[in-house]
Amino acid sequence: MHICTAHPQNSICALPLQHVQQVSCRLRTGSVNLRHECGATSRSTTARRSQRTSDCRRHCSCCGSSPFVTPHCQAKHIKASKSLKARAALPARLRQAQQRYGSCPPRGHLAILAAGRDAGLSADAHQEDAAPVPLSPSDVVEGAKKGKFVWARRWTIIGLCFLAFALCNMDRVNMSIAILPMSESFHWDSGTVGVVQSSFFWGYLLTQVLGGVWADRLGGKLVLGFGVAWWSLATALTPLAASLGLPALLFARACMGIGEGVAMPAMNNLLSRWVPVQERSRSLSLVYSGMYTGSMAGLAASPQMVKSLGWPSVFYIFGSLGLVWSVFWQRSASSSPHDDEFMTEKERKYVTENTVSKGSVGRIPWKKILSKRPVWALILSHFCHNWGTFILLTWMPSYYHQVLGMDLMRSGFLSVLPWLTMAISANVAGWAADTMVAKGMSITKVRKIMQTIGFMGPAVFLTQLGNVHTPGAAVACMMASQGLDACSQSGLYSNHQDIGPRYSGVLLGLSNTAGVLAGVIGTAATGYILKNGTWDDVWRSAVILYVIGTVIWNSFATGEQVIE
């Protein structure tokens, strides 16, 4: 595509250079002469308009079944326009379209007509033949080479899931900060605090498998949207429930857990349909890093909100954010590429050809699923992993406050740092895992390597907490422990889609049920351990389970598909 030499400031010639020998243009009268290599000539008079279109179709190989928009078409639009401002703006809009779509797009007149519409001009009679220019991953690469950026539709879904998981952990960790002033106000001891903290997991446990079944049958969009709206409403009602008494508060926290319980299975179902296998580890790591980002945001903002506005404010504000997200989700998301009206055909083809999970699931083959050793390796490893993770999630501020003598503000700030390392290391590990797969390493080996790091790394540094007595050393151990724990996102958390992509939601529901049991038991047990023992006993229990999980994972896990 090139500028008309007669009027470079006003005209863009959409014909490829090799098809045009001479262009002369008189925009004031709207007439243009085009001479093709074949010798055919088109004039822009009204009487020859039909013949001009025919010549363009016959003699330009790029036109296809639609007339290619040429300077004479532009002149027609400019002549038809009643707005002098629009006439002046059109060439710039056409240049933008040329830069976006290249020199010879299929049915390329769509870009020109779109620019004309944006400038306030009349539409061409051939607009109905237009089709959107599709997007493929190769377009992204080529666009990057040319200094352009092309957005893929699947990135929108990944980004919204990232935000959902950020809200998930923001609403979860705010209690770990608010529990300190709440326990003083309501005169709770450590045992009661442990019960309040664990009540979230009662509801969370109930909807893990159900969330996976619903997501596989009804679609991840509906289930995840319901989950976020439900738990956000329960979060906003927590202060009211607390004022009514302990039973009402426990019920509200359990209801919040019910909503969050469907989030992970629904997300796993969505990404199994939206993310090609080549991008699985880094996409999952990015989404799960939303949890760490949410933890950071919640732990960083909650102390200041409690100090300035009172502890109920953290529940009101965080709950409202989730309701706002739900509105955007309903407008922007789809359960699969097949249902998405905004996705281009090239990207749709690329995604569907590189994913296994397609369409909804009918009957769940429970017997077959539960008969596979890799499934049980996943379930048991998830239990071992989450014991230590949920202890740190719910009790870290209390540890800083009780053992290291920090006040509410400082303990909340220092609690952010381990989650920061998790957010960074999860994405680094995800890219590293995908790189190893791309270079030919088996998926089984990659999953075992990453999960072994995710188990043994935290085990090593938790054993050192009993030997340190300064805040800096304790925070460093916590940061190292949590940072290495994040490698699990490229280990067991990516394995559901490996071994059974069609049932990834159900598989995550099963394994996360075990993980939630670890949260229920571990969080409550920590409260009772602290009544009769020390923090060293708390860390020791987590280390033992990390070691057991490492043995089980390396003995029975696989990265191959075992469930059709």
Coordinates of C-alpha atoms in Angstrom, one line a residue:
M1 CA 0.0 0.0 0.0
H2 CA 1.4 3.4 -0.9
I3 CA 0.5 7.1 -0.9
C4 CA -1.0 8.4 -4.1
T5 CA 1.8 10.4 -5.7
A6 CA -0.6 13.0 -7.1
H7 CA -2.0 14.0 -3.7
P8 CA 0.1 12.4 -1.0
Q9 CA -1.5 14.5 1.7
N10 CA -5.0 13.4 0.8
S11 CA -4.9 10.0 -0.7
I12 CA -3.9 6.4 0.1
C13 CA -3.8 3.9 -2.7
A14 CA -4.8 0.5 -1.4
L15 CA -3.7 -1.4 -4.5
P16 CA -0.4 -3.3 -4.1
L17 CA 2.4 -1.5 -5.8
Q18 CA 3.1 -4.2 -8.3
H19 CA -0.4 -3.9 -9.7
V20 CA -0.3 -0.2 -10.4
Q21 CA 1.8 1.5 -13.0
Q22 CA 0.3 4.9 -12.9
V23 CA -2.1 6.8 -10.6
S24 CA -3.5 10.2 -11.3
C25 CA -6.0 11.7 -8.9
R26 CA -8.4 14.7 -8.9
L27 CA -10.0 14.6 -5.5
R28 CA -11.9 17.9 -6.0
T29 CA -14.1 16.3 -8.7
G30 CA -13.8 12.8 -7.3
S31 CA -12.3 11.3 -10.4
V32 CA -9.4 8.8 -10.5
N33 CA -7.7 7.0 -13.3
L34 CA -6.0 3.6 -12.5
R35 CA -3.8 1.8 -15.0
H36 CA -3.1 -1.9 -14.1
E37 CA -0.2 -4.0 -15.4
C38 CA -2.7 -5.7 -17.6
G39 CA -3.6 -2.4 -19.2
A40 CA -7.1 -2.1 -17.9
T41 CA -8.1 1.4 -16.9
S42 CA -10.8 2.5 -14.5
R43 CA -12.3 6.0 -14.2
S44 CA -14.2 7.3 -11.3
T45 CA -17.1 8.9 -13.2
T46 CA -20.6 7.7 -12.2
A47 CA -21.2 6.1 -15.5
R48 CA -18.1 3.9 -15.2
R49 CA -18.4 3.0 -11.5
S50 CA -19.7 -0.5 -12.3
Q51 CA -17.0 -1.1 -14.9
R52 CA -14.3 0.1 -12.5
T53 CA -15.4 -2.4 -9.8
S54 CA -15.4 -5.1 -12.4
D55 CA -11.9 -4.2 -13.6
C56 CA -10.7 -4.2 -10.0
R57 CA -12.1 -7.6 -9.4
R58 CA -10.7 -9.0 -12.6
H59 CA -7.2 -7.6 -12.7
C60 CA -6.1 -7.4 -9.0
S61 CA -5.3 -10.8 -7.6
C62 CA -5.6 -9.5 -4.0
C63 CA -9.2 -8.3 -4.3
G64 CA -10.9 -11.8 -4.0
S65 CA -14.7 -11.6 -4.2
S66 CA -14.9 -8.0 -2.9
P67 CA -13.8 -4.8 -4.7
F68 CA -10.6 -3.6 -3.3
V69 CA -10.8 0.0 -1.9
T70 CA -8.7 2.2 -4.1
P71 CA -8.3 6.0 -4.3
H72 CA -11.4 6.3 -6.4
C73 CA -13.4 4.7 -3.6
Q74 CA -11.8 7.2 -1.2
A75 CA -12.7 10.1 -3.5
K76 CA -16.3 8.9 -3.6
H77 CA -16.5 8.8 0.2
I78 CA -14.9 12.3 0.5
K79 CA -17.3 13.7 -2.1
A80 CA -20.2 12.1 -0.3
S81 CA -19.2 13.5 3.0
K82 CA -20.9 16.6 4.3
S83 CA -18.2 17.3 6.9
L84 CA -15.0 19.1 5.8
K85 CA -13.5 18.0 9.1
A86 CA -14.2 14.4 8.2
R87 CA -12.7 14.9 4.8
A88 CA -9.5 16.2 6.3
A89 CA -9.4 13.4 8.9
L90 CA -10.0 10.5 6.5
P91 CA -6.4 10.2 5.1
A92 CA -5.0 10.0 8.6
R93 CA -7.5 7.3 9.6
L94 CA -6.7 5.4 6.4
R95 CA -3.1 5.5 7.2
Q96 CA -3.8 4.1 10.6
A97 CA -5.8 1.3 9.1
Q98 CA -3.0 0.6 6.6
Q99 CA -0.5 0.4 9.5
R100 CA -2.8 -2.0 11.4
Y101 CA -3.8 -4.3 8.6
G102 CA -0.8 -4.3 6.3
S103 CA -0.5 -3.8 2.6
C104 CA -2.8 -6.4 1.3
P105 CA -5.3 -7.7 3.8
P106 CA -8.0 -10.2 2.7
R107 CA -11.2 -8.3 2.0
G108 CA -9.0 -5.4 3.0
H109 CA -11.6 -2.7 2.3
L110 CA -13.1 -3.4 5.7
A111 CA -10.3 -1.4 7.3
I112 CA -10.9 1.5 5.0
L113 CA -14.6 1.5 5.5
A114 CA -14.2 1.3 9.2
A115 CA -11.9 4.3 9.1
G116 CA -14.5 6.1 7.0
R117 CA -17.3 5.3 9.5
D118 CA -15.1 6.5 12.4
A119 CA -14.5 9.8 10.5
G120 CA -18.3 10.2 9.9
L121 CA -18.4 9.2 6.3
S122 CA -20.9 7.1 4.4
A123 CA -20.5 3.3 4.2
D124 CA -19.6 1.6 1.0
A125 CA -22.2 -0.5 -0.8
H126 CA -20.0 -3.6 -0.5
Q127 CA -19.7 -3.5 3.3
E128 CA -21.8 -6.7 3.7
D129 CA -19.0 -8.7 2.0
A130 CA -16.5 -7.6 4.8
A131 CA -15.1 -10.1 7.3
P132 CA -12.9 -9.3 10.2
V133 CA -9.2 -9.9 9.8
P134 CA -8.4 -12.8 12.1
L135 CA -5.6 -13.0 14.7
S136 CA -3.2 -15.9 15.2
P137 CA -0.2 -16.3 17.5
S138 CA 2.0 -15.7 14.4
D139 CA 0.4 -12.3 14.0
V140 CA 1.5 -11.5 17.5
V141 CA 5.1 -12.4 16.7
E142 CA 5.1 -10.6 13.4
G143 CA 3.5 -7.6 15.0
A144 CA 6.1 -7.5 17.7
K145 CA 8.9 -7.6 15.1
K146 CA 7.3 -4.6 13.4
G147 CA 7.0 -2.7 16.7
K148 CA 3.3 -3.4 17.0
F149 CA 1.3 -5.1 19.8
V150 CA -1.5 -7.5 19.0
W151 CA -3.8 -8.6 21.9
A152 CA -5.0 -12.2 22.0
R153 CA -8.4 -12.9 23.3
R154 CA -7.3 -15.7 25.6
W155 CA -5.2 -13.2 27.5
T156 CA -8.4 -11.4 28.5
I157 CA -9.8 -14.5 30.1
I158 CA -6.5 -15.2 31.9
G159 CA -6.4 -11.6 33.1
L160 CA -9.9 -11.7 34.5
C161 CA -9.1 -15.0 36.3
F162 CA -6.0 -13.4 37.7
L163 CA -8.2 -10.6 39.2
A164 CA -10.7 -13.1 40.5
F165 CA -8.0 -14.9 42.4
A166 CA -6.6 -11.7 43.7
L167 CA -10.0 -10.9 45.1
C168 CA -10.2 -14.4 46.5
N169 CA -7.2 -14.0 48.7
M170 CA -7.8 -10.4 49.6
D171 CA -11.1 -11.5 51.1
R172 CA -9.4 -14.5 52.8
V173 CA -6.4 -12.8 54.4
N174 CA -8.3 -9.7 55.6
M175 CA -9.6 -11.9 58.5
S176 CA -6.0 -12.7 59.5
I177 CA -5.5 -8.9 60.2
A178 CA -9.0 -8.1 61.5
I179 CA -8.9 -11.1 63.9
L180 CA -6.5 -9.2 66.1
P181 CA -8.8 -6.3 67.0
M182 CA -11.8 -8.6 66.8
S183 CA -10.4 -11.0 69.4
E184 CA -9.7 -8.1 71.7
S185 CA -13.2 -6.7 71.2
F186 CA -15.0 -10.0 71.7
H187 CA -12.5 -11.5 74.2
W188 CA -11.6 -14.6 72.2
D189 CA -8.7 -16.9 73.3
S190 CA -6.4 -18.7 70.8
G191 CA -8.7 -21.7 70.6
T192 CA -11.7 -19.5 69.5
V193 CA -9.5 -17.6 67.1
G194 CA -8.5 -20.9 65.5
V195 CA -12.2 -21.9 65.2
V196 CA -13.1 -18.6 63.6
Q197 CA -10.1 -18.9 61.2
S198 CA -11.0 -22.4 60.2
S199 CA -14.7 -21.8 59.7
F200 CA -14.0 -20.5 56.3
F201 CA -12.8 -23.9 55.3
W202 CA -16.0 -25.6 56.4
G203 CA -17.8 -24.1 53.4
Y204 CA -14.8 -24.2 51.2
L205 CA -14.7 -28.0 51.7
L206 CA -18.3 -28.5 50.6
T207 CA -18.1 -27.1 47.1
Q208 CA -14.7 -28.3 45.8
V209 CA -16.0 -31.4 44.0
L210 CA -19.4 -29.8 43.2
G211 CA -17.7 -26.8 41.8
G212 CA -15.7 -29.1 39.4
V213 CA -18.7 -31.0 38.3
W214 CA -20.7 -27.8 37.8
A215 CA -17.9 -26.2 35.8
D216 CA -17.4 -29.3 33.6
R217 CA -21.1 -29.5 32.9
L218 CA -22.3 -25.9 32.9
G219 CA -19.2 -24.0 31.9
G220 CA -16.5 -22.1 33.9
K221 CA -18.0 -18.7 33.2
L222 CA -21.3 -19.3 35.0
V223 CA -19.7 -21.1 38.0
L224 CA -16.8 -18.7 38.5
G225 CA -19.1 -15.7 38.2
F226 CA -21.5 -17.2 40.8
G227 CA -18.6 -17.9 43.1
V228 CA -17.1 -14.4 43.1
A229 CA -20.5 -12.8 43.6
W230 CA -21.5 -15.1 46.4
W231 CA -18.3 -14.9 48.5
S232 CA -18.1 -11.1 47.9
L233 CA -21.6 -10.7 49.4
A234 CA -20.7 -12.9 52.3
T235 CA -17.6 -10.9 52.9
A236 CA -19.5 -7.6 53.0
L237 CA -22.0 -9.1 55.5
T238 CA -19.3 -10.4 57.9
P239 CA -19.3 -7.3 60.3
L240 CA -23.1 -7.7 60.6
A241 CA -22.8 -11.4 61.4
A242 CA -20.0 -10.7 64.0
S243 CA -22.3 -8.3 65.8
L244 CA -25.0 -11.0 66.0
G245 CA -22.7 -13.4 67.8
L246 CA -20.1 -16.1 67.2
P247 CA -22.5 -18.7 65.5
A248 CA -23.6 -16.1 62.9
L249 CA -20.0 -15.1 62.2
L250 CA -19.0 -18.8 61.7
F251 CA -21.9 -19.2 59.4
A252 CA -21.0 -16.1 57.3
R253 CA -17.4 -17.3 57.0
A254 CA -18.6 -20.8 55.9
C255 CA -20.8 -19.1 53.3
M256 CA -17.8 -17.2 52.1
G257 CA -15.9 -20.5 51.8
I258 CA -18.8 -22.0 49.7
G259 CA -18.3 -19.2 47.1
E260 CA -14.5 -19.5 47.0
G261 CA -14.7 -23.3 46.9
V262 CA -15.9 -23.2 43.3
A263 CA -13.2 -20.8 42.1
M264 CA -10.3 -23.1 41.5
P265 CA -12.2 -25.9 39.8
A266 CA -14.0 -23.4 37.5
M267 CA -10.7 -21.6 36.7
N268 CA -9.1 -24.9 35.9
N269 CA -12.0 -25.8 33.6
L270 CA -11.7 -22.5 31.8
L271 CA -8.0 -22.6 31.2
S272 CA -8.1 -26.2 30.0
R273 CA -10.3 -24.9 27.2
W274 CA -8.7 -21.6 26.6
V275 CA -4.9 -22.2 27.0
P276 CA -2.8 -24.3 24.7
V277 CA -0.6 -26.9 26.3
Q278 CA 2.5 -25.0 25.3
E279 CA 1.4 -22.1 27.5
R280 CA -0.1 -24.1 30.4
S281 CA 2.5 -23.7 33.1
R282 CA 3.0 -20.0 32.7
S283 CA -0.7 -19.2 32.3
L284 CA -1.6 -21.2 35.5
S285 CA 1.3 -19.6 37.3
L286 CA 0.1 -16.1 36.3
V287 CA -3.5 -16.8 37.5
Y288 CA -2.3 -18.4 40.7
S289 CA 0.0 -15.4 41.3
G290 CA -3.2 -13.4 41.5
M291 CA -3.7 -15.2 44.8
Y292 CA -0.3 -14.0 46.0
T293 CA -1.0 -10.5 44.7
G294 CA -4.3 -10.5 46.5
S295 CA -2.6 -11.6 49.7
M296 CA -0.1 -8.8 49.3
A297 CA -2.8 -6.2 48.7
G298 CA -5.0 -7.4 51.5
L299 CA -2.2 -7.6 54.1
A300 CA -0.8 -4.2 53.0
A301 CA -4.0 -2.3 53.0
S302 CA -5.9 -4.0 55.8
P303 CA -3.8 -2.6 58.8
Q304 CA -4.2 1.0 57.6
M305 CA -7.9 0.5 57.0
V306 CA -8.4 -1.0 60.4
K307 CA -6.4 1.9 62.0
S308 CA -8.3 4.6 60.1
L309 CA -11.7 3.2 59.5
G310 CA -12.1 0.4 61.9
W311 CA -12.0 -3.4 61.3
P312 CA -15.4 -3.6 59.6
S313 CA -14.1 -1.5 56.7
V314 CA -11.9 -4.2 55.3
F315 CA -14.9 -6.5 54.8
Y316 CA -17.1 -3.7 53.3
I317 CA -14.5 -2.5 50.8
F318 CA -13.1 -5.8 49.7
G319 CA -16.6 -7.3 49.3
S320 CA -17.7 -4.4 47.1
L321 CA -14.7 -4.9 44.7
G322 CA -15.8 -8.5 44.0
L323 CA -19.3 -7.4 43.1
V324 CA -17.8 -4.9 40.6
W325 CA -15.7 -7.6 39.1
S326 CA -18.8 -9.8 38.6
V327 CA -20.4 -7.2 36.3
F328 CA -17.3 -7.0 34.1
W329 CA -17.0 -10.8 34.0
Q330 CA -20.6 -11.3 32.8
R331 CA -20.1 -8.9 30.0
S332 CA -16.6 -10.0 28.8
A333 CA -16.1 -13.7 29.5
S334 CA -17.1 -17.0 27.8
S335 CA -16.8 -20.6 28.9
S336 CA -14.8 -21.7 25.9
P337 CA -13.4 -20.3 22.6
H338 CA -16.3 -22.0 20.8
D339 CA -18.8 -19.7 22.6
D340 CA -16.8 -16.5 22.4
E341 CA -18.1 -13.9 20.0
F342 CA -15.0 -11.6 20.2
M343 CA -12.4 -14.2 19.3
T344 CA -11.0 -14.3 15.8
E345 CA -11.1 -17.5 13.8
K346 CA -7.3 -17.9 13.6
E347 CA -6.9 -17.7 17.3
R348 CA -9.9 -20.0 17.9
K349 CA -8.3 -22.6 15.6
Y350 CA -4.9 -22.4 17.3
V351 CA -6.4 -22.8 20.7
T352 CA -8.8 -25.7 19.9
E353 CA -6.1 -27.6 18.0
N354 CA -3.8 -27.4 21.0
T355 CA -6.2 -28.3 23.8
V356 CA -7.9 -31.6 24.5
S357 CA -10.9 -30.5 26.5
K358 CA -13.7 -29.6 24.2
G359 CA -17.4 -29.1 25.0
S360 CA -19.3 -29.9 28.2
V361 CA -19.0 -33.2 30.1
G362 CA -22.0 -35.5 30.7
R363 CA -21.5 -38.5 33.0
I364 CA -18.5 -38.3 35.3
P365 CA -16.5 -41.7 35.3
W366 CA -15.9 -41.7 39.0
K367 CA -14.8 -45.3 39.2
K368 CA -12.3 -44.8 36.4
I369 CA -11.0 -41.6 37.9
L370 CA -10.6 -43.0 41.4
S371 CA -8.9 -46.1 40.2
K372 CA -5.8 -44.3 38.9
R373 CA -2.7 -44.0 41.0
P374 CA -1.7 -40.6 39.6
V375 CA -5.0 -39.3 40.8
W376 CA -4.4 -40.4 44.3
A377 CA -0.8 -39.1 44.2
L378 CA -2.3 -35.7 43.2
I379 CA -4.9 -35.9 46.1
L380 CA -2.5 -36.9 48.8
S381 CA 0.2 -34.5 47.6
H382 CA -2.3 -31.6 47.6
F383 CA -3.1 -32.4 51.3
C384 CA 0.5 -32.4 52.3
H385 CA 1.2 -29.2 50.4
N386 CA -1.8 -27.2 51.7
W387 CA -1.1 -28.0 55.4
G388 CA 1.9 -25.7 55.5
T389 CA 0.5 -23.2 53.0
F390 CA -2.7 -22.5 54.9
I391 CA -0.9 -22.3 58.3
L392 CA 1.2 -19.5 56.8
L393 CA -1.8 -17.9 55.1
T394 CA -3.8 -17.6 58.3
W395 CA -1.3 -17.5 61.1
M396 CA 1.6 -15.5 59.8
P397 CA 0.5 -12.1 61.2
S398 CA -0.1 -13.7 64.6
Y399 CA 3.4 -15.3 64.5
Y400 CA 5.0 -11.9 63.9
H401 CA 2.9 -10.3 66.7
Q402 CA 3.3 -13.0 69.3
V403 CA 6.8 -14.3 68.7
L404 CA 8.6 -11.2 67.2
G405 CA 6.6 -8.6 69.2
M406 CA 5.5 -6.5 66.2
D407 CA 2.5 -4.3 66.3
L408 CA -0.5 -4.7 63.9
M409 CA 0.9 -2.3 61.3
R410 CA 4.3 -3.8 61.1
S411 CA 3.2 -7.4 61.2
G412 CA 0.8 -6.7 58.3
F413 CA 3.5 -5.0 56.3
L414 CA 6.1 -7.8 56.8
S415 CA 3.4 -10.4 56.0
V416 CA 3.3 -9.0 52.5
L417 CA 6.9 -9.9 51.7
P418 CA 6.6 -13.7 51.4
W419 CA 3.7 -13.3 49.1
L420 CA 5.7 -10.9 46.9
T421 CA 8.4 -13.6 46.5
M422 CA 5.6 -16.1 45.7
A423 CA 4.2 -13.9 43.0
I424 CA 7.5 -13.5 41.3
S425 CA 8.8 -17.0 41.7
A426 CA 5.6 -18.6 40.5
N427 CA 5.8 -16.8 37.1
V428 CA 9.6 -17.5 36.8
A429 CA 8.9 -21.2 37.6
G430 CA 6.1 -21.3 35.1
W431 CA 8.2 -19.9 32.2
A432 CA 11.0 -22.3 33.2
A433 CA 8.7 -25.3 33.2
D434 CA 7.2 -24.4 29.7
T435 CA 10.8 -23.9 28.4
M436 CA 11.8 -27.3 29.6
V437 CA 8.8 -28.9 27.9
A438 CA 9.5 -26.9 24.7
K439 CA 13.1 -28.2 24.7
G440 CA 11.9 -31.8 24.8
M441 CA 11.9 -32.8 28.4
S442 CA 9.0 -35.0 29.4
I443 CA 6.1 -33.4 31.1
T444 CA 6.3 -36.0 33.9
K445 CA 9.9 -35.1 34.7
V446 CA 9.1 -31.4 34.6
R447 CA 6.2 -31.8 37.0
K448 CA 8.3 -33.9 39.4
I449 CA 11.2 -31.5 39.4
M450 CA 9.0 -28.4 40.1
Q451 CA 6.9 -30.1 42.8
T452 CA 10.0 -31.5 44.6
I453 CA 11.3 -27.9 44.8
G454 CA 7.8 -26.8 46.0
F455 CA 7.9 -29.4 48.8
M456 CA 11.5 -29.5 50.0
G457 CA 12.3 -25.8 49.6
P458 CA 9.7 -24.7 52.3
A459 CA 10.7 -27.7 54.5
V460 CA 14.3 -26.6 54.7
F461 CA 13.5 -23.0 55.6
L462 CA 10.7 -23.7 58.1
T463 CA 13.2 -25.9 60.1
Q464 CA 15.3 -22.7 60.5
L465 CA 12.6 -20.6 62.1
G466 CA 13.3 -22.1 65.5
N467 CA 16.9 -21.0 65.3
V468 CA 16.3 -17.3 64.4
H469 CA 15.2 -14.6 66.8
T470 CA 15.3 -11.4 64.8
P471 CA 12.5 -10.1 62.6
G472 CA 14.8 -9.8 59.6
A473 CA 16.0 -13.4 59.7
A474 CA 12.4 -14.7 60.4
V475 CA 11.0 -12.8 57.4
A476 CA 13.9 -14.0 55.2
C477 CA 13.1 -17.6 56.1
M478 CA 9.4 -17.0 55.4
M479 CA 10.2 -15.3 52.0
A480 CA 12.5 -18.2 50.9
S481 CA 9.9 -20.8 52.1
Q482 CA 7.0 -19.2 50.3
G483 CA 9.0 -18.4 47.2
L484 CA 10.1 -22.0 46.7
D485 CA 6.6 -23.2 47.5
A486 CA 5.3 -21.3 44.5
C487 CA 7.0 -23.8 42.2
S488 CA 4.0 -26.0 43.0
Q489 CA 2.0 -24.1 40.5
S490 CA 4.1 -25.7 37.8
G491 CA 3.9 -29.0 39.6
L492 CA 0.8 -30.5 41.1
Y493 CA -1.4 -27.5 40.2
S494 CA -0.7 -28.0 36.5
N495 CA -1.1 -31.8 36.7
H496 CA -4.9 -31.9 36.6
Q497 CA -4.9 -30.8 33.0
D498 CA -2.1 -33.3 32.2
I499 CA -3.7 -36.5 33.4
G500 CA -7.3 -35.7 32.5
P501 CA -8.0 -32.5 30.6
R502 CA -11.6 -33.2 30.0
Y503 CA -12.2 -33.6 33.7
S504 CA -9.8 -31.0 35.0
G505 CA -12.4 -29.3 37.0
V506 CA -13.5 -32.5 38.8
L507 CA -9.9 -33.5 39.4
L508 CA -9.0 -30.2 40.9
G509 CA -12.2 -30.4 43.0
L510 CA -11.1 -33.8 44.3
S511 CA -7.5 -32.8 45.1
N512 CA -8.4 -29.5 46.5
T513 CA -10.9 -31.1 48.8
A514 CA -8.0 -32.9 50.4
G515 CA -6.1 -29.6 50.4
V516 CA -9.0 -27.9 52.2
L517 CA -9.2 -30.7 54.7
A518 CA -5.6 -29.9 55.4
G519 CA -6.6 -26.2 55.9
V520 CA -9.5 -27.1 58.2
I521 CA -7.4 -29.5 60.3
G522 CA -4.1 -27.6 60.2
T523 CA -5.6 -24.2 61.0
A524 CA -7.6 -25.4 63.9
A525 CA -4.9 -27.7 65.1
T526 CA -2.4 -24.8 65.1
G527 CA -4.6 -22.9 67.6
Y528 CA -4.7 -25.9 70.0
I529 CA -1.0 -26.7 69.5
L530 CA -0.2 -23.1 70.6
K531 CA -2.3 -23.6 73.7
N532 CA -0.1 -26.6 74.8
G533 CA 3.1 -26.2 72.8
T534 CA 5.3 -23.8 70.8
W535 CA 5.6 -22.5 67.3
D536 CA 8.4 -25.0 66.7
D537 CA 5.8 -27.8 67.0
V538 CA 3.7 -26.0 64.4
W539 CA 6.5 -25.8 61.9
R540 CA 7.6 -29.4 62.6
S541 CA 4.2 -30.8 61.6
A542 CA 4.3 -28.9 58.3
V543 CA 7.9 -30.2 57.5
I544 CA 6.9 -33.8 58.1
L545 CA 4.0 -33.6 55.7
Y546 CA 6.2 -31.9 53.1
V547 CA 8.6 -34.8 53.2
I548 CA 5.7 -37.4 52.9
G549 CA 4.3 -35.5 50.0
T550 CA 7.7 -35.5 48.2
V551 CA 7.9 -39.3 48.5
I552 CA 4.4 -39.8 47.2
W553 CA 4.7 -37.4 44.3
N554 CA 7.9 -38.8 43.0
S555 CA 6.7 -42.4 43.3
F556 CA 3.3 -42.2 41.6
A557 CA 2.8 -38.9 39.8
T558 CA 2.9 -38.6 36.0
G559 CA 2.5 -35.9 33.4
E560 CA 0.9 -38.2 30.8
Q561 CA -2.9 -38.4 30.2
V562 CA -4.4 -41.3 32.0
I563 CA -8.1 -40.4 31.7
E564 CA -9.7 -40.1 28.3

